[in-house]
């Protein structure tokens, strides 16, 4: 059989494949950020856990995740509610069976999904840094990639009931999530919050009077390098998501890329200015959190807003992320070393809301035909956000709580004292470094 | 207390979904949607509060 020549492929397919191949850069970026913002004695463990998590996520998604996510509403479990069809779960075959991996839209969605689910699974690693056992994070990832992520991804991207809000109830174009502000960032961020709650704070993080102690990240260079990689990955993620899941014209990838960069830039600069005003010096880790928060926020509306609006979304994301990092740490007693909850959950949820406020999404009427008015889009977005907080958060917390009952997710006190590298891997990332024990002194 | 907070989160989401499924007119549907979001906010506050109290008890 003759091989398919490259010229036989459509240009949009080639573009989509190239964009999807950029997405692993986002995973590399997050892995570097999580490692840099953690302790030096857990650095090798953090990178090892990142690799394992990406691997487990890809396998779980291959086995059952894509089947339950589905694509385009084809082959799904549908319930009729008051005469309206509600697609609530994909019903595709497991193990990618009957899926031609040939550049078809479904195969591109599967490829993007394999990378996206790994990205979502990396987010909780940041909040569980320095105290989350390797086996436990693998088990948690299997549940996230095999069930939680595909379930919401089906609702938002696979032709599920959230995507049908436009055709069923006239709510704009239904729930819109171009690059995964909800499916990837918010689902990962809310899982990160669950993990931070279940694991509890690192030893020495909170003094007896309840005030938090700063435990700075060990390598700012890794963090900043990670931010650069993340931008590259997000350019692919937002563009490919907009083309595949929202039917955006491939030429619009330029608009998506400009909006993504502007959103991240304004968010990071806003964080730098706020920390400079409050602490007399700009804070590098909060600026990095702002950058990632801006990227997460950009994923919601990147294909449907003007660049000036994208910059505004980024500005608000920068304010939101900077203050929420402090709020989570000081008032909610959440020890989140990488700021994952603020950057991904808060940034992602804001990005979804921004679609309803700023987005100009071509609406679909109840007849299924496009209509001129986009009224009700904000309600569709609100329903999506309410689903993430009201259903996905209890679900992911409950599943991780069950894992914790079967096998404790937090490492033993001795492991935290030694560092995760020595305790779980038997060797450190920086063998010539001296381990500091001052965090374990009584205050 | 945390369980109660999570149950309220689910109840709020249930209100949102029920409003969509059962109410056809725009105004009551939107009011029930917002009420569901309100219940979720109360649930979230309780979950957060219970976590903060539990951490305080461990100190």
Short mmCIF file of C-alpha atoms in Angstrom, two decimals:
data_model
loop_
_atom_site.label_atom_id
_atom_site.label_comp_id
_atom_site.label_asym_id
_atom_site.label_seq_id
_atom_site.Cartn_x
_atom_site.Cartn_y
_atom_site.Cartn_z
CA UNK A 1 0.00 0.00 0.00
CA UNK A 2 1.52 3.38 -0.92
CA UNK A 3 2.39 5.66 1.98
CA UNK A 4 0.32 8.83 2.34
CA UNK A 5 2.34 11.73 1.05
CA UNK A 6 2.68 14.81 3.23
CA UNK A 7 1.10 17.00 0.56
CA UNK A 8 -2.02 14.85 0.65
CA UNK A 9 -2.83 16.12 4.13
CA UNK A 10 -4.88 19.26 4.44
CA UNK A 11 -3.03 22.32 5.68
CA UNK A 12 -5.41 22.76 8.66
CA UNK A 13 -4.68 19.18 9.76
CA UNK A 14 -0.94 19.76 9.56
CA UNK A 15 -1.35 22.99 11.52
CA UNK A 16 -3.48 21.26 14.16
CA UNK A 17 -0.94 18.44 14.54
CA UNK A 18 1.91 20.93 14.85
CA UNK A 19 -0.01 22.91 17.49
CA UNK A 20 -0.83 19.76 19.48
CA UNK A 21 2.85 18.78 19.44
CA UNK A 22 3.59 22.02 21.34
CA UNK A 23 1.34 21.03 24.27
CA UNK A 24 3.94 18.82 26.06
CA UNK A 25 5.98 22.02 26.53
CA UNK A 26 3.28 23.18 28.95
CA UNK A 27 3.70 19.96 30.92
CA UNK A 28 7.47 20.44 30.98
CA UNK A 29 6.93 24.01 32.17
CA UNK A 30 4.62 22.99 35.01
CA UNK A 31 7.03 20.23 36.08
CA UNK A 32 9.87 22.76 36.28
CA UNK A 33 7.72 25.28 38.16
CA UNK A 34 6.55 22.67 40.70
CA UNK A 35 10.14 21.55 41.24
CA UNK A 36 11.59 25.04 41.51
CA UNK A 37 8.96 26.18 44.01
CA UNK A 38 9.46 23.08 46.20
CA UNK A 39 12.32 22.25 48.54
CA UNK A 40 15.75 21.20 47.22
CA UNK A 41 15.56 17.90 49.11
CA UNK A 42 12.42 16.93 47.13
CA UNK A 43 13.54 18.15 43.69
CA UNK A 44 14.36 14.78 42.10
CA UNK A 45 11.18 13.31 43.56
CA UNK A 46 9.16 16.14 42.03
CA UNK A 47 10.55 15.57 38.54
CA UNK A 48 10.22 11.78 38.92
CA UNK A 49 6.61 12.19 40.06
CA UNK A 50 5.94 14.46 37.06
CA UNK A 51 7.16 11.78 34.65
CA UNK A 52 5.17 9.04 36.40
CA UNK A 53 2.03 11.18 36.51
CA UNK A 54 2.23 12.01 32.79
CA UNK A 55 2.72 8.31 32.04
CA UNK A 56 -0.14 7.10 34.24
CA UNK A 57 -2.42 9.83 32.87
CA UNK A 58 -1.68 8.85 29.26
CA UNK A 59 -2.32 5.15 29.97
CA UNK A 60 -5.55 5.75 31.93
CA UNK A 61 -6.81 8.06 29.19
CA UNK A 62 -5.91 5.47 26.55
CA UNK A 63 -7.62 2.64 28.41
CA UNK A 64 -10.93 4.33 29.27
CA UNK A 65 -10.58 8.13 29.45
CA UNK A 66 -11.11 8.92 25.77
CA UNK A 67 -13.97 6.44 25.54
CA UNK A 68 -15.81 8.27 28.33
CA UNK A 69 -14.87 11.73 27.03
CA UNK A 70 -16.04 11.01 23.51
CA UNK A 71 -15.89 13.50 20.69
CA UNK A 72 -18.62 15.48 19.02
CA UNK A 73 -21.45 13.71 20.84
CA UNK A 74 -21.04 10.59 18.72
CA UNK A 75 -21.65 7.43 20.74
CA UNK A 76 -22.71 8.74 24.12
CA UNK A 77 -25.11 7.90 26.94
CA UNK A 78 -28.06 10.25 26.55
CA UNK A 79 -30.87 10.82 29.07
CA UNK A 80 -34.04 12.58 28.04
CA UNK A 81 -34.88 15.33 30.56
CA UNK A 82 -38.20 17.11 29.98
CA UNK A 83 -38.00 16.17 26.32
CA UNK A 84 -34.45 17.49 25.89
CA UNK A 85 -31.49 15.17 25.24
CA UNK A 86 -28.79 15.35 27.93
CA UNK A 87 -25.57 13.64 26.92
CA UNK A 88 -23.84 12.79 30.20
CA UNK A 89 -21.10 10.30 29.33
CA UNK A 90 -19.23 9.19 26.24
CA UNK A 91 -19.80 5.61 25.15
CA UNK A 92 -16.89 5.01 22.82
CA UNK A 93 -14.89 1.78 22.73
CA UNK A 94 -12.01 1.41 25.20
CA UNK A 95 -8.32 1.29 24.20
CA UNK A 96 -8.81 3.54 21.13
CA UNK A 97 -10.43 0.62 19.28
CA UNK A 98 -12.10 1.60 15.99
CA UNK A 99 -10.37 5.00 16.18
CA UNK A 100 -8.48 5.62 12.94
CA UNK A 101 -5.30 7.45 13.97
CA UNK A 102 -5.01 9.17 10.61
CA UNK A 103 -5.49 12.88 11.16
CA UNK A 104 -9.27 12.72 11.48
CA UNK A 105 -10.84 15.18 13.90
CA UNK A 106 -11.51 12.40 16.43
CA UNK A 107 -7.91 11.18 16.28
CA UNK A 108 -6.62 14.74 16.78
CA UNK A 109 -8.94 15.10 19.78
CA UNK A 110 -7.52 11.87 21.20
CA UNK A 111 -3.96 13.11 20.70
CA UNK A 112 -4.73 16.48 22.30
CA UNK A 113 -6.53 14.67 25.12
CA UNK A 114 -3.52 12.47 25.93
CA UNK A 115 -1.38 15.57 26.41
CA UNK A 116 -4.08 17.65 28.12
CA UNK A 117 -4.88 15.02 30.74
CA UNK A 118 -1.19 14.85 31.66
CA UNK A 119 -1.18 18.62 32.08
CA UNK A 120 -4.25 18.48 34.33
CA UNK A 121 -2.66 15.72 36.41
CA UNK A 122 0.51 17.77 36.94
CA UNK A 123 -1.39 20.60 38.62
CA UNK A 124 -2.10 18.80 41.95
CA UNK A 125 1.59 17.80 42.16
CA UNK A 126 2.39 21.43 42.93
CA UNK A 127 0.01 21.64 45.87
CA UNK A 128 1.16 18.30 47.30
CA UNK A 129 4.83 19.17 46.94
CA UNK A 130 7.30 17.89 49.59
CA UNK A 131 4.82 15.51 51.26
CA UNK A 132 2.82 13.52 48.68
CA UNK A 133 3.90 9.88 48.31
CA UNK A 134 4.82 8.74 44.80
CA UNK A 135 2.44 5.77 44.87
CA UNK A 136 -0.40 7.93 46.12
CA UNK A 137 0.03 10.57 43.43
CA UNK A 138 0.03 7.81 40.79
CA UNK A 139 -3.22 6.37 42.21
CA UNK A 140 -4.80 9.82 42.37
CA UNK A 141 -3.73 10.51 38.78
CA UNK A 142 -5.27 7.25 37.55
CA UNK A 143 -8.62 8.32 39.02
CA UNK A 144 -8.32 11.87 37.65
CA UNK A 145 -7.30 10.78 34.14
CA UNK A 146 -9.60 7.77 33.99
CA UNK A 147 -12.77 9.31 35.36
CA UNK A 148 -12.92 12.92 36.65
CA UNK A 149 -11.24 14.62 33.68
CA UNK A 150 -13.05 12.61 30.96
CA UNK A 151 -16.40 13.19 32.66
CA UNK A 152 -16.13 16.98 32.62
CA UNK A 153 -14.32 17.00 29.26
CA UNK A 154 -17.28 15.11 27.79
CA UNK A 155 -19.73 17.63 29.20
CA UNK A 156 -17.74 20.59 27.85
CA UNK A 157 -15.93 19.26 24.78
CA UNK A 158 -17.48 15.93 23.85
CA UNK A 159 -20.94 17.25 22.98
CA UNK A 160 -22.19 16.77 26.55
CA UNK A 161 -25.03 18.54 28.36
CA UNK A 162 -22.98 21.67 29.09
CA UNK A 163 -22.10 22.06 25.42
CA UNK A 164 -25.79 21.47 24.59
CA UNK A 165 -27.02 24.37 26.76
CA UNK A 166 -27.26 26.54 23.65
CA UNK A 167 -29.30 24.13 21.53
CA UNK A 168 -31.40 22.80 24.43
CA UNK A 169 -32.12 25.98 26.37
CA UNK A 170 -31.01 28.89 24.19
CA UNK A 171 -28.15 29.85 26.53
CA UNK A 172 -25.81 31.48 23.99
CA UNK A 173 -23.63 28.91 22.27
CA UNK A 174 -23.69 26.62 25.30
CA UNK A 175 -20.77 26.29 27.68
CA UNK A 176 -17.62 27.50 25.90
CA UNK A 177 -14.09 26.52 26.97
CA UNK A 178 -11.65 27.09 24.10
CA UNK A 179 -8.38 25.80 25.51
CA UNK A 180 -9.33 24.02 28.72
CA UNK A 181 -9.79 26.76 31.34
CA UNK A 182 -12.42 24.48 32.87
CA UNK A 183 -11.62 20.98 31.60
CA UNK A 184 -7.90 21.19 32.33
CA UNK A 185 -7.10 24.15 34.60
CA UNK A 186 -10.13 24.24 36.91
CA UNK A 187 -10.44 20.44 37.16
CA UNK A 188 -6.70 20.19 37.94
CA UNK A 189 -6.80 23.20 40.27
CA UNK A 190 -9.79 21.92 42.25
CA UNK A 191 -8.09 18.53 42.56
CA UNK A 192 -5.02 20.41 43.81
CA UNK A 193 -7.21 22.05 46.46
CA UNK A 194 -8.56 18.65 47.52
CA UNK A 195 -5.04 17.26 47.77
CA UNK A 196 -3.84 20.24 49.82
CA UNK A 197 -6.81 19.78 52.18
CA UNK A 198 -6.26 16.02 52.53
CA UNK A 199 -2.48 16.16 52.99
CA UNK A 200 -2.46 19.09 55.38
CA UNK A 201 0.33 21.64 55.67
CA UNK A 202 4.03 20.83 55.52
CA UNK A 203 5.67 20.43 58.90
CA UNK A 204 6.86 23.83 60.09
CA UNK A 205 4.64 25.78 57.69
CA UNK A 206 2.38 27.12 60.42
CA UNK A 207 3.63 28.34 63.80
CA UNK A 208 1.67 27.63 67.00
CA UNK A 209 -0.08 31.00 66.73
CA UNK A 210 -1.42 29.89 63.32
CA UNK A 211 0.63 32.34 61.28
CA UNK A 212 2.23 30.87 58.15
CA UNK A 213 5.99 30.76 57.71
CA UNK A 214 7.46 31.49 54.30
CA UNK A 215 9.17 28.42 52.82
CA UNK A 216 10.67 29.86 49.64
CA UNK A 217 11.14 27.79 46.51
CA UNK A 218 14.66 26.45 46.05
CA UNK A 219 15.33 27.45 42.43
CA UNK A 220 13.88 30.59 40.85
CA UNK A 221 15.66 29.91 37.57
CA UNK A 222 13.75 26.65 37.09
CA UNK A 223 10.52 28.50 37.82
CA UNK A 224 11.16 31.23 35.24
CA UNK A 225 12.33 28.71 32.64
CA UNK A 226 9.16 26.75 33.34
CA UNK A 227 7.07 29.86 32.65
CA UNK A 228 8.71 30.22 29.23
CA UNK A 229 8.03 26.57 28.36
CA UNK A 230 4.46 26.96 29.61
CA UNK A 231 3.82 29.84 27.19
CA UNK A 232 4.94 27.69 24.27
CA UNK A 233 2.68 24.85 25.38
CA UNK A 234 -0.31 27.12 25.96
CA UNK A 235 0.00 28.58 22.44
CA UNK A 236 -0.55 25.07 21.12
CA UNK A 237 -3.19 24.15 23.68
CA UNK A 238 -5.39 27.21 23.15
CA UNK A 239 -5.07 27.20 19.36
CA UNK A 240 -5.63 23.46 18.93
CA UNK A 241 -8.52 23.48 21.42
CA UNK A 242 -10.21 26.40 19.67
CA UNK A 243 -9.89 24.71 16.26
CA UNK A 244 -10.94 21.22 17.37
CA UNK A 245 -13.60 21.90 20.00
CA UNK A 246 -15.03 25.24 18.90
CA UNK A 247 -14.77 24.95 15.13
CA UNK A 248 -12.66 28.11 14.91
CA UNK A 249 -11.05 28.77 11.53
CA UNK A 250 -7.36 27.67 11.61
CA UNK A 251 -6.34 31.19 10.52
CA UNK A 252 -7.70 32.45 13.83
CA UNK A 253 -4.74 30.72 15.52
CA UNK A 254 -2.94 34.05 15.14
CA UNK A 255 -5.60 35.85 17.18
CA UNK A 256 -5.55 33.06 19.77
CA UNK A 257 -1.75 33.29 20.08
CA UNK A 258 -1.78 37.09 20.43
CA UNK A 259 -4.50 36.91 23.08
CA UNK A 260 -2.67 34.17 24.99
CA UNK A 261 0.57 36.16 25.14
CA UNK A 262 -1.18 39.41 26.09
CA UNK A 263 -3.20 37.74 28.82
CA UNK A 264 -0.13 36.10 30.38
CA UNK A 265 1.97 39.26 30.04
CA UNK A 266 -0.52 41.59 31.71
CA UNK A 267 -1.21 39.07 34.49
CA UNK A 268 2.49 38.66 35.28
CA UNK A 269 3.19 42.39 35.13
CA UNK A 270 0.17 43.11 37.34
CA UNK A 271 1.48 40.60 39.90
CA UNK A 272 4.94 42.19 39.75
CA UNK A 273 3.52 45.70 40.25
CA UNK A 274 1.23 44.65 43.11
CA UNK A 275 4.03 42.87 44.98
CA UNK A 276 6.38 45.79 44.33
CA UNK A 277 3.86 48.23 45.82
CA UNK A 278 3.08 46.00 48.81
CA UNK A 279 6.53 44.62 49.64
CA UNK A 280 8.83 47.26 48.05
CA UNK A 281 10.28 44.61 45.74
CA UNK A 282 8.63 42.52 43.00
CA UNK A 283 8.16 38.90 44.09
CA UNK A 284 9.47 36.38 41.55
CA UNK A 285 7.31 33.41 42.62
CA UNK A 286 4.10 35.46 42.70
CA UNK A 287 4.96 36.94 39.31
CA UNK A 288 5.38 33.39 37.99
CA UNK A 289 2.02 32.48 39.56
CA UNK A 290 0.54 35.54 37.82
CA UNK A 291 2.00 34.38 34.49
CA UNK A 292 0.49 30.91 34.85
CA UNK A 293 -2.79 32.36 36.13
CA UNK A 294 -2.93 34.60 33.05
CA UNK A 295 -2.32 31.63 30.79
CA UNK A 296 -5.03 29.63 32.56
CA UNK A 297 -7.47 32.54 32.23
CA UNK A 298 -6.61 33.00 28.55
CA UNK A 299 -7.77 29.45 27.82
CA UNK A 300 -11.44 30.34 28.27
CA UNK A 301 -12.11 33.02 25.70
CA UNK A 302 -8.91 33.25 23.63
CA UNK A 303 -10.66 32.80 20.28
CA UNK A 304 -13.61 35.08 20.97
CA UNK A 305 -12.18 38.31 22.36
CA UNK A 306 -10.30 41.32 21.02
CA UNK A 307 -6.64 41.60 22.13
CA UNK A 308 -7.49 44.61 24.36
CA UNK A 309 -10.09 42.48 26.13
CA UNK A 310 -7.57 39.65 26.51
CA UNK A 311 -5.20 42.11 28.20
CA UNK A 312 -8.03 43.14 30.55
CA UNK A 313 -8.74 39.49 31.37
CA UNK A 314 -5.04 39.07 32.14
CA UNK A 315 -4.96 42.16 34.33
CA UNK A 316 -7.86 40.91 36.44
CA UNK A 317 -6.29 37.43 36.57
CA UNK A 318 -3.07 38.98 37.89
CA UNK A 319 -4.93 40.74 40.71
CA UNK A 320 -6.98 37.64 41.49
CA UNK A 321 -4.03 35.25 41.61
CA UNK A 322 -1.77 37.53 43.65
CA UNK A 323 -4.32 38.13 46.39
CA UNK A 324 -5.73 34.62 46.39
CA UNK A 325 -2.28 33.08 47.02
CA UNK A 326 -2.10 35.09 50.25
CA UNK A 327 -5.75 34.44 51.07
CA UNK A 328 -5.43 30.68 50.69
CA UNK A 329 -2.26 30.59 52.79
CA UNK A 330 -3.22 33.06 55.51
CA UNK A 331 -6.98 32.75 55.91
CA UNK A 332 -7.77 29.28 54.54
CA UNK A 333 -4.74 27.48 56.01
CA UNK A 334 -4.05 25.84 52.64
CA UNK A 335 -0.36 25.05 52.17
CA UNK A 336 0.05 25.15 48.39
CA UNK A 337 3.81 25.45 47.67
CA UNK A 338 3.38 26.13 43.94
CA UNK A 339 0.29 28.31 44.11
CA UNK A 340 -1.48 25.73 41.93
CA UNK A 341 -4.92 26.37 43.36
CA UNK A 342 -4.71 30.13 42.82
CA UNK A 343 -3.09 30.02 39.39
CA UNK A 344 -5.05 27.14 37.86
CA UNK A 345 -8.38 26.99 39.71
CA UNK A 346 -8.91 30.71 40.24
CA UNK A 347 -7.36 31.64 36.89
CA UNK A 348 -9.36 28.97 35.06
CA UNK A 349 -12.68 29.84 36.69
CA UNK A 350 -12.12 33.53 35.95
CA UNK A 351 -11.29 32.64 32.34
CA UNK A 352 -14.62 30.80 32.02
CA UNK A 353 -16.56 33.72 33.47
CA UNK A 354 -14.70 36.08 31.14
CA UNK A 355 -16.21 34.24 28.15
CA UNK A 356 -19.65 35.36 29.35
CA UNK A 357 -18.52 38.93 30.03
CA UNK A 358 -16.23 39.70 27.10
CA UNK A 359 -16.71 36.89 24.59
CA UNK A 360 -18.45 37.31 21.26
CA UNK A 361 -19.36 33.69 20.65
CA UNK A 362 -21.56 32.89 17.65
CA UNK A 363 -24.72 31.71 19.42
CA UNK A 364 -26.83 28.70 18.43
CA UNK A 365 -30.58 28.87 18.67
CA UNK A 366 -32.87 26.12 19.96
CA UNK A 367 -33.37 25.07 16.34
CA UNK A 368 -29.67 24.28 16.18
CA UNK A 369 -29.03 27.10 13.70
CA UNK A 370 -26.75 30.07 14.45
CA UNK A 371 -28.57 33.16 15.71
CA UNK A 372 -27.35 36.72 16.02
CA UNK A 373 -27.93 37.29 19.73
CA UNK A 374 -25.44 35.82 22.20
CA UNK A 375 -27.66 36.55 25.19
CA UNK A 376 -27.48 33.94 27.89
CA UNK A 377 -23.83 33.08 27.28
CA UNK A 378 -22.93 34.30 30.77
CA UNK A 379 -25.58 31.96 32.21
CA UNK A 380 -24.11 29.02 30.32
CA UNK A 381 -20.69 29.89 31.72
CA UNK A 382 -22.18 30.24 35.22
CA UNK A 383 -23.74 26.77 34.94
CA UNK A 384 -20.32 25.39 33.96
CA UNK A 385 -18.61 27.10 36.90
CA UNK A 386 -21.36 25.90 39.27
CA UNK A 387 -20.79 22.36 37.97
CA UNK A 388 -17.06 22.57 38.60
CA UNK A 389 -17.46 23.85 42.16
CA UNK A 390 -20.67 22.04 43.08
CA UNK A 391 -20.00 18.66 41.50
CA UNK A 392 -16.39 18.21 40.39
CA UNK A 393 -14.88 19.50 43.67
CA UNK A 394 -16.90 17.13 45.93
CA UNK A 395 -16.28 14.30 43.45
CA UNK A 396 -12.51 14.74 43.29
CA UNK A 397 -12.30 15.31 47.05
CA UNK A 398 -14.37 12.20 47.75
CA UNK A 399 -12.33 9.99 45.40
CA UNK A 400 -9.03 11.19 46.86
CA UNK A 401 -10.42 10.76 50.38
CA UNK A 402 -11.20 7.13 49.52
CA UNK A 403 -7.64 6.61 48.22
CA UNK A 404 -6.36 8.15 51.45
CA UNK A 405 -8.47 5.71 53.51
CA UNK A 406 -7.05 2.72 51.62
CA UNK A 407 -3.46 3.95 51.66
CA UNK A 408 -2.40 7.22 53.34
CA UNK A 409 -1.39 9.78 50.75
CA UNK A 410 0.93 11.76 53.00
CA UNK A 411 4.48 10.59 53.56
CA UNK A 412 5.58 9.62 57.09
CA UNK A 413 7.04 12.37 59.29
CA UNK A 414 10.50 10.85 58.86
CA UNK A 415 10.18 11.13 55.09
CA UNK A 416 9.34 14.80 55.32
CA UNK A 417 12.30 15.39 57.61
CA UNK A 418 14.74 13.53 55.35
CA UNK A 419 13.28 14.92 52.16
CA UNK A 420 11.31 13.00 49.58
CA UNK A 421 14.42 12.37 47.46
CA UNK A 422 16.27 10.33 50.06
CA UNK A 423 13.19 8.76 51.62
CA UNK A 424 11.44 7.55 48.49
CA UNK A 425 14.15 7.50 45.82
CA UNK A 426 17.27 6.85 47.88
CA UNK A 427 19.28 9.66 46.29
CA UNK A 428 19.00 13.43 46.16
CA UNK A 429 18.89 15.79 43.20
CA UNK A 430 21.82 17.79 44.56
CA UNK A 431 24.02 15.35 46.51
CA UNK A 432 26.59 18.00 47.43
CA UNK A 433 23.94 20.17 49.15
CA UNK A 434 23.58 20.26 52.93
CA UNK A 435 20.09 19.44 54.22
CA UNK A 436 18.72 22.29 56.32
CA UNK A 437 16.72 21.32 59.36
CA UNK A 438 15.69 24.75 60.60
CA UNK A 439 12.04 24.37 59.50
CA UNK A 440 11.71 21.59 62.08
CA UNK A 441 12.78 23.68 65.04
CA UNK A 442 10.03 24.57 67.51
CA UNK A 443 8.82 28.14 67.16
CA UNK B 1 -19.10 19.89 59.32
CA UNK B 2 -16.98 19.44 56.20
CA UNK B 3 -19.34 16.70 54.99
CA UNK B 4 -22.26 19.08 55.47
CA UNK B 5 -20.43 21.70 53.40
CA UNK B 6 -19.83 19.22 50.58
CA UNK B 7 -23.48 18.13 50.71
CA UNK B 8 -24.49 21.78 50.36
CA UNK B 9 -22.19 22.09 47.33
CA UNK B 10 -23.94 19.12 45.73
CA UNK B 11 -27.36 20.48 46.71
CA UNK B 12 -26.54 23.83 45.06
CA UNK B 13 -25.49 22.07 41.90
CA UNK B 14 -28.67 20.00 42.05
CA UNK B 15 -30.68 23.23 42.17
CA UNK B 16 -28.86 24.56 39.12
CA UNK B 17 -29.46 21.37 37.13
CA UNK B 18 -33.09 21.11 38.29
CA UNK B 19 -33.76 24.72 37.29
CA UNK B 20 -32.50 23.96 33.79
CA UNK B 21 -34.46 20.74 33.49
CA UNK B 22 -37.76 21.78 35.03
CA UNK B 23 -38.29 25.50 34.46
CA UNK B 24 -39.02 26.70 30.96
CA UNK B 25 -39.60 30.42 31.54
CA UNK B 26 -36.47 32.59 31.64
CA UNK B 27 -37.09 34.58 34.83
CA UNK B 28 -37.80 31.75 37.32
CA UNK B 29 -35.12 29.60 35.72
CA UNK B 30 -32.50 32.32 36.14
CA UNK B 31 -33.58 33.01 39.73
CA UNK B 32 -33.27 29.32 40.64
CA UNK B 33 -29.92 29.14 38.86
CA UNK B 34 -28.60 32.03 40.94
CA UNK B 35 -30.12 30.52 44.10
CA UNK B 36 -28.22 27.30 43.37
CA UNK B 37 -24.99 29.26 43.00
CA UNK B 38 -25.80 30.97 46.32
CA UNK B 39 -26.22 27.60 48.07
CA UNK B 40 -22.87 26.52 46.61
CA UNK B 41 -21.21 29.64 48.02
CA UNK B 42 -22.59 28.84 51.50
CA UNK B 43 -21.35 25.24 51.13
CA UNK B 44 -17.90 26.45 50.09
CA UNK B 45 -17.70 28.79 53.08
CA UNK B 46 -18.58 25.91 55.43
CA UNK B 47 -15.99 23.58 53.86
CA UNK B 48 -13.30 26.26 54.12
CA UNK B 49 -14.31 27.13 57.68
CA UNK B 50 -14.25 23.48 58.77
CA UNK B 51 -10.78 23.01 57.30
CA UNK B 52 -9.48 26.11 59.08
CA UNK B 53 -10.99 24.99 62.41
CA UNK B 54 -9.58 21.48 62.04
CA UNK B 55 -6.10 22.82 61.36
CA UNK B 56 -6.40 25.12 64.37
CA UNK B 57 -7.37 22.16 66.57
CA UNK B 58 -4.20 20.28 65.46
CA UNK B 59 -1.90 23.17 66.50
#
